[in-house]
Structure formats: structure tokens, C-alpha cells
Amino acid sequence: MSALTPDEFRSLPASKRVDVLELEIEYSLKLFEFSKIFNFESKDIEENRRLSDDFDRGWREIMQERDSKIRLLIYEETL
């Protein structure tokens, strides 16, 4: 879990830990589905480079969205 440190996760109430784990599962599935789109078997180096850049960009966007949602859960807990 990159959005939380282990101590942050342990400090959450059990219900919020479940919420965080559910988000982790949801985003793991999104990443899996996203990764199935890409085929890096092309012999064209430029095509592979473009695919790699697109893949990295998409992966980061998904992870940032996940981290934002997890941080929002923690913020809601402190209100």
C-alpha cells in the first residue's frame, strides 16, 4: 500500500481498514484490466517506447486516483 504507511493503516478503525482494503482490491482489478490492453510484443522499437510511455502514464494516473481516495477516507475519519 503506497498510499498509507503500515502505522497509518494500523491506526485506522477496523471499518476504515476494510474500506481501504476494498479500494486496494478495486484498484488492483483496474490495474489488471488496464494492463491487459497493452501488447509489448511489437518488433518496432518506437511503437514499444510509445506503448511503454502510455502504459506508465496510465498506471500512474490510476495509482494517483487510488491514493487520493484512500487519503480522503483518512481525512473523513479525522473530521
Tab-separated table of N, CA, C and O in Angstrom:
chain	number	residue	atom	x	y	z
A	1	MET	N	0.842	-1.179	0.000
A	1	MET	CA	0.000	0.000	0.000
A	1	MET	C	0.880	1.232	0.000
A	1	MET	O	1.469	1.558	1.009
A	2	SER	N	0.962	1.904	-1.082
A	2	SER	CA	1.800	3.095	-1.137
A	2	SER	C	1.087	4.328	-0.590
A	2	SER	O	1.740	5.298	-0.231
A	3	ALA	N	-0.228	4.313	-0.511
A	3	ALA	CA	-0.957	5.485	-0.044
A	3	ALA	C	-0.838	5.659	1.464
A	3	ALA	O	-0.948	6.763	1.966
A	4	LEU	N	-0.590	4.580	2.167
A	4	LEU	CA	-0.502	4.614	3.624
A	4	LEU	C	0.741	3.884	4.103
A	4	LEU	O	1.140	2.884	3.518
A	5	THR	N	1.283	4.381	5.187
A	5	THR	CA	2.345	3.620	5.827
A	5	THR	C	1.677	2.514	6.644
A	5	THR	O	0.478	2.616	6.976
A	6	PRO	N	2.413	1.481	7.000
A	6	PRO	CA	1.814	0.436	7.849
A	6	PRO	C	1.263	0.996	9.152
A	6	PRO	O	0.188	0.579	9.606
A	7	ASP	N	1.950	1.961	9.757
A	7	ASP	CA	1.461	2.553	11.010
A	7	ASP	C	0.166	3.325	10.801
A	7	ASP	O	-0.742	3.260	11.633
A	8	GLU	N	0.077	4.058	9.694
A	8	GLU	CA	-1.168	4.776	9.390
A	8	GLU	C	-2.319	3.798	9.222
A	8	GLU	O	-3.420	4.023	9.724
A	9	PHE	N	-2.060	2.713	8.507
A	9	PHE	CA	-3.102	1.713	8.283
A	9	PHE	C	-3.545	1.094	9.607
A	9	PHE	O	-4.739	0.989	9.878
A	10	ARG	N	-2.602	0.720	10.448
A	10	ARG	CA	-2.937	0.098	11.741
A	10	ARG	C	-3.682	1.055	12.664
A	10	ARG	O	-4.460	0.616	13.516
A	11	SER	N	-3.434	2.343	12.520
A	11	SER	CA	-4.079	3.315	13.406
A	11	SER	C	-5.544	3.582	13.035
A	11	SER	O	-6.270	4.177	13.815
A	12	LEU	N	-5.958	3.142	11.853
A	12	LEU	CA	-7.343	3.350	11.432
A	12	LEU	C	-8.279	2.410	12.185
A	12	LEU	O	-7.905	1.284	12.527
A	13	PRO	N	-9.516	2.854	12.399
A	13	PRO	CA	-10.517	1.938	12.955
A	13	PRO	C	-10.742	0.775	11.976
A	13	PRO	O	-10.517	0.911	10.764
A	14	ALA	N	-11.187	-0.332	12.496
A	14	ALA	CA	-11.364	-1.537	11.675
A	14	ALA	C	-12.249	-1.276	10.457
A	14	ALA	O	-11.955	-1.757	9.357
A	15	SER	N	-13.302	-0.501	10.620
A	15	SER	CA	-14.211	-0.252	9.484
A	15	SER	C	-13.493	0.510	8.366
A	15	SER	O	-13.720	0.236	7.185
A	16	LYS	N	-12.622	1.455	8.721
A	16	LYS	CA	-11.881	2.205	7.703
A	16	LYS	C	-10.813	1.323	7.058
A	16	LYS	O	-10.526	1.462	5.877
A	17	ARG	N	-10.215	0.408	7.838
A	17	ARG	CA	-9.246	-0.513	7.251
A	17	ARG	C	-9.915	-1.367	6.191
A	17	ARG	O	-9.346	-1.624	5.130
A	18	VAL	N	-11.142	-1.789	6.460
A	18	VAL	CA	-11.892	-2.572	5.475
A	18	VAL	C	-12.142	-1.725	4.229
A	18	VAL	O	-11.956	-2.191	3.101
A	19	ASP	N	-12.528	-0.465	4.435
A	19	ASP	CA	-12.753	0.436	3.295
A	19	ASP	C	-11.485	0.588	2.454
A	19	ASP	O	-11.533	0.558	1.224
A	20	VAL	N	-10.340	0.756	3.117
A	20	VAL	CA	-9.067	0.908	2.414
A	20	VAL	C	-8.745	-0.371	1.643
A	20	VAL	O	-8.348	-0.327	0.474
A	21	LEU	N	-8.924	-1.513	2.268
A	21	LEU	CA	-8.649	-2.782	1.580
A	21	LEU	C	-9.571	-2.983	0.383
A	21	LEU	O	-9.147	-3.488	-0.654
A	22	GLU	N	-10.831	-2.582	0.523
A	22	GLU	CA	-11.752	-2.676	-0.614
A	22	GLU	C	-11.280	-1.791	-1.770
A	22	GLU	O	-11.346	-2.203	-2.936
A	23	LEU	N	-10.796	-0.591	-1.454
A	23	LEU	CA	-10.257	0.284	-2.507
A	23	LEU	C	-9.011	-0.332	-3.137
A	23	LEU	O	-8.820	-0.269	-4.354
A	24	GLU	N	-8.165	-0.934	-2.319
A	24	GLU	CA	-6.961	-1.589	-2.844
A	24	GLU	C	-7.343	-2.698	-3.831
A	24	GLU	O	-6.744	-2.819	-4.900
A	25	ILE	N	-8.344	-3.478	-3.480
A	25	ILE	CA	-8.795	-4.558	-4.364
A	25	ILE	C	-9.395	-3.982	-5.641
A	25	ILE	O	-9.082	-4.430	-6.744
A	26	GLU	N	-10.249	-2.973	-5.492
A	26	GLU	CA	-10.871	-2.345	-6.657
A	26	GLU	C	-9.808	-1.821	-7.626
A	26	GLU	O	-9.884	-2.036	-8.839
A	27	TYR	N	-8.796	-1.158	-7.088
A	27	TYR	CA	-7.772	-0.578	-7.962
A	27	TYR	C	-6.798	-1.622	-8.485
A	27	TYR	O	-6.242	-1.475	-9.569
A	28	SER	N	-6.596	-2.694	-7.763
A	28	SER	CA	-5.786	-3.794	-8.296
A	28	SER	C	-6.468	-4.389	-9.526
A	28	SER	O	-5.806	-4.693	-10.529
A	29	LEU	N	-7.778	-4.537	-9.452
A	29	LEU	CA	-8.526	-5.040	-10.607
A	29	LEU	C	-8.482	-4.051	-11.773
A	29	LEU	O	-8.341	-4.464	-12.934
A	30	LYS	N	-8.587	-2.749	-11.474
A	30	LYS	CA	-8.481	-1.742	-12.538
A	30	LYS	C	-7.113	-1.824	-13.222
A	30	LYS	O	-7.015	-1.744	-14.443
A	31	LEU	N	-6.063	-1.960	-12.415
A	31	LEU	CA	-4.714	-2.052	-12.976
A	31	LEU	C	-4.552	-3.312	-13.814
A	31	LEU	O	-3.918	-3.290	-14.877
A	32	PHE	N	-5.135	-4.406	-13.362
A	32	PHE	CA	-5.064	-5.652	-14.127
A	32	PHE	C	-5.760	-5.488	-15.471
A	32	PHE	O	-5.206	-5.845	-16.516
A	33	GLU	N	-6.969	-4.938	-15.467
A	33	GLU	CA	-7.703	-4.715	-16.712
A	33	GLU	C	-6.952	-3.750	-17.625
A	33	GLU	O	-6.867	-3.955	-18.832
A	34	PHE	N	-6.403	-2.704	-17.042
A	34	PHE	CA	-5.634	-1.734	-17.807
A	34	PHE	C	-4.419	-2.397	-18.455
A	34	PHE	O	-4.132	-2.170	-19.624
A	35	SER	N	-3.733	-3.230	-17.722
A	35	SER	CA	-2.505	-3.848	-18.248
A	35	SER	C	-2.794	-4.830	-19.383
A	35	SER	O	-1.926	-5.060	-20.233
A	36	LYS	N	-4.003	-5.386	-19.423
A	36	LYS	CA	-4.350	-6.325	-20.497
A	36	LYS	C	-4.473	-5.639	-21.856
A	36	LYS	O	-4.391	-6.296	-22.884
A	37	ILE	N	-4.618	-4.312	-21.857
A	37	ILE	CA	-4.776	-3.553	-23.100
A	37	ILE	C	-3.487	-3.547	-23.907
A	37	ILE	O	-3.504	-3.520	-25.135
A	38	PHE	N	-2.362	-3.587	-23.219
A	38	PHE	CA	-1.073	-3.364	-23.872
A	38	PHE	C	-0.420	-4.655	-24.339
A	38	PHE	O	-0.408	-5.657	-23.645
A	39	ASN	N	0.141	-4.585	-25.546
A	39	ASN	CA	0.873	-5.699	-26.132
A	39	ASN	C	2.259	-5.186	-26.496
A	39	ASN	O	2.417	-4.418	-27.429
A	40	PHE	N	3.257	-5.639	-25.755
A	40	PHE	CA	4.615	-5.148	-25.960
A	40	PHE	C	5.434	-6.097	-26.836
A	40	PHE	O	6.645	-6.105	-26.775
A	41	GLU	N	4.768	-6.887	-27.654
A	41	GLU	CA	5.478	-7.866	-28.471
A	41	GLU	C	5.866	-7.330	-29.850
A	41	GLU	O	6.453	-8.043	-30.648
A	42	SER	N	5.560	-6.083	-30.101
A	42	SER	CA	5.906	-5.498	-31.391
A	42	SER	C	7.424	-5.463	-31.558
A	42	SER	O	8.165	-5.235	-30.613
A	43	LYS	N	7.874	-5.662	-32.770
A	43	LYS	CA	9.306	-5.582	-33.057
A	43	LYS	C	9.742	-4.145	-33.324
A	43	LYS	O	10.923	-3.852	-33.410
A	44	ASP	N	8.777	-3.249	-33.432
A	44	ASP	CA	9.058	-1.840	-33.678
A	44	ASP	C	9.432	-1.163	-32.353
A	44	ASP	O	8.607	-1.017	-31.451
A	45	ILE	N	10.668	-0.725	-32.242
A	45	ILE	CA	11.175	-0.135	-31.001
A	45	ILE	C	10.410	1.138	-30.643
A	45	ILE	O	10.059	1.353	-29.482
A	46	GLU	N	10.135	1.964	-31.632
A	46	GLU	CA	9.409	3.215	-31.376
A	46	GLU	C	7.985	2.926	-30.891
A	46	GLU	O	7.485	3.605	-29.997
A	47	GLU	N	7.350	1.938	-31.487
A	47	GLU	CA	5.995	1.561	-31.052
A	47	GLU	C	6.028	1.062	-29.610
A	47	GLU	O	5.188	1.434	-28.801
A	48	ASN	N	7.005	0.252	-29.277
A	48	ASN	CA	7.131	-0.236	-27.897
A	48	ASN	C	7.408	0.904	-26.924
A	48	ASN	O	6.883	0.918	-25.811
A	49	ARG	N	8.214	1.858	-27.349
A	49	ARG	CA	8.512	3.009	-26.492
A	49	ARG	C	7.247	3.824	-26.249
A	49	ARG	O	6.969	4.249	-25.126
A	50	ARG	N	6.472	4.043	-27.300
A	50	ARG	CA	5.221	4.796	-27.151
A	50	ARG	C	4.256	4.050	-26.236
A	50	ARG	O	3.654	4.632	-25.341
A	51	LEU	N	4.134	2.743	-26.463
A	51	LEU	CA	3.260	1.933	-25.609
A	51	LEU	C	3.720	1.978	-24.157
A	51	LEU	O	2.913	2.077	-23.233
A	52	SER	N	5.014	1.897	-23.971
A	52	SER	CA	5.561	1.930	-22.621
A	52	SER	C	5.256	3.262	-21.944
A	52	SER	O	4.861	3.297	-20.769
A	53	ASP	N	5.417	4.355	-22.671
A	53	ASP	CA	5.101	5.681	-22.119
A	53	ASP	C	3.617	5.795	-21.787
A	53	ASP	O	3.251	6.304	-20.727
A	54	ASP	N	2.765	5.333	-22.686
A	54	ASP	CA	1.317	5.361	-22.444
A	54	ASP	C	0.953	4.504	-21.229
A	54	ASP	O	0.139	4.898	-20.408
A	55	PHE	N	1.574	3.338	-21.139
A	55	PHE	CA	1.316	2.439	-20.029
A	55	PHE	C	1.733	3.086	-18.712
A	55	PHE	O	0.972	3.093	-17.741
A	56	ASP	N	2.935	3.641	-18.669
A	56	ASP	CA	3.423	4.284	-17.446
A	56	ASP	C	2.521	5.438	-17.022
A	56	ASP	O	2.194	5.584	-15.840
A	57	ARG	N	2.109	6.246	-17.988
A	57	ARG	CA	1.244	7.384	-17.694
A	57	ARG	C	-0.107	6.911	-17.144
A	57	ARG	O	-0.592	7.410	-16.130
A	58	GLY	N	-0.697	5.934	-17.791
A	58	GLY	CA	-1.987	5.408	-17.334
A	58	GLY	C	-1.892	4.758	-15.969
A	58	GLY	O	-2.767	4.945	-15.115
A	59	TRP	N	-0.817	4.015	-15.744
A	59	TRP	CA	-0.606	3.339	-14.455
A	59	TRP	C	-0.502	4.388	-13.332
A	59	TRP	O	-1.136	4.252	-12.293
A	60	ARG	N	0.276	5.443	-13.579
A	60	ARG	CA	0.434	6.496	-12.566
A	60	ARG	C	-0.898	7.182	-12.278
A	60	ARG	O	-1.204	7.480	-11.115
A	61	GLU	N	-1.692	7.433	-13.312
A	61	GLU	CA	-2.992	8.080	-13.105
A	61	GLU	C	-3.911	7.221	-12.235
A	61	GLU	O	-4.579	7.733	-11.330
A	62	ILE	N	-3.930	5.931	-12.494
A	62	ILE	CA	-4.763	5.027	-11.699
A	62	ILE	C	-4.285	4.998	-10.256
A	62	ILE	O	-5.083	5.064	-9.316
A	63	MET	N	-2.976	4.932	-10.058
A	63	MET	CA	-2.425	4.884	-8.695
A	63	MET	C	-2.675	6.197	-7.956
A	63	MET	O	-2.988	6.187	-6.759
A	64	GLN	N	-2.574	7.328	-8.643
A	64	GLN	CA	-2.841	8.615	-8.006
A	64	GLN	C	-4.314	8.725	-7.604
A	64	GLN	O	-4.631	9.251	-6.534
A	65	GLU	N	-5.194	8.228	-8.453
A	65	GLU	CA	-6.625	8.240	-8.130
A	65	GLU	C	-6.884	7.393	-6.889
A	65	GLU	O	-7.598	7.804	-5.971
A	66	ARG	N	-6.265	6.206	-6.851
A	66	ARG	CA	-6.417	5.323	-5.687
A	66	ARG	C	-5.898	6.003	-4.427
A	66	ARG	O	-6.569	6.030	-3.403
A	67	ASP	N	-4.698	6.573	-4.502
A	67	ASP	CA	-4.109	7.225	-3.336
A	67	ASP	C	-4.977	8.384	-2.850
A	67	ASP	O	-5.151	8.571	-1.641
A	68	SER	N	-5.556	9.145	-3.782
A	68	SER	CA	-6.428	10.260	-3.415
A	68	SER	C	-7.666	9.767	-2.674
A	68	SER	O	-8.077	10.365	-1.674
A	69	LYS	N	-8.246	8.693	-3.150
A	69	LYS	CA	-9.440	8.153	-2.489
A	69	LYS	C	-9.111	7.629	-1.094
A	69	LYS	O	-9.888	7.814	-0.157
A	70	ILE	N	-7.961	7.006	-0.953
A	70	ILE	CA	-7.563	6.500	0.364
A	70	ILE	C	-7.294	7.664	1.314
A	70	ILE	O	-7.729	7.654	2.468
A	71	ARG	N	-6.603	8.678	0.834
A	71	ARG	CA	-6.342	9.860	1.667
A	71	ARG	C	-7.651	10.542	2.078
A	71	ARG	O	-7.782	11.043	3.188
A	72	LEU	N	-8.626	10.565	1.176
A	72	LEU	CA	-9.930	11.140	1.503
A	72	LEU	C	-10.604	10.344	2.626
A	72	LEU	O	-11.193	10.928	3.537
A	73	LEU	N	-10.492	9.033	2.578
A	73	LEU	CA	-11.039	8.210	3.660
A	73	LEU	C	-10.416	8.576	5.002
A	73	LEU	O	-11.091	8.681	6.013
A	74	ILE	N	-9.106	8.762	5.001
A	74	ILE	CA	-8.411	9.117	6.244
A	74	ILE	C	-8.842	10.505	6.710
A	74	ILE	O	-9.105	10.724	7.888
A	75	TYR	N	-8.939	11.436	5.768
A	75	TYR	CA	-9.369	12.798	6.108
A	75	TYR	C	-10.767	12.780	6.712
A	75	TYR	O	-11.019	13.443	7.713
A	76	GLU	N	-11.669	12.007	6.099
A	76	GLU	CA	-13.043	11.918	6.630
A	76	GLU	C	-13.041	11.373	8.043
A	76	GLU	O	-13.856	11.772	8.867
A	77	GLU	N	-12.112	10.482	8.354
A	77	GLU	CA	-12.024	9.891	9.679
A	77	GLU	C	-11.631	10.941	10.718
A	77	GLU	O	-12.029	10.862	11.875
A	78	THR	N	-10.847	11.933	10.327
A	78	THR	CA	-10.381	12.945	11.287
A	78	THR	C	-11.401	14.044	11.531
A	78	THR	O	-11.214	14.839	12.444
A	79	LEU	N	-12.449	14.100	10.711
A	79	LEU	CA	-13.469	15.160	10.910
A	79	LEU	C	-14.339	14.873	12.110
A	79	LEU	O	-14.613	13.854	12.530
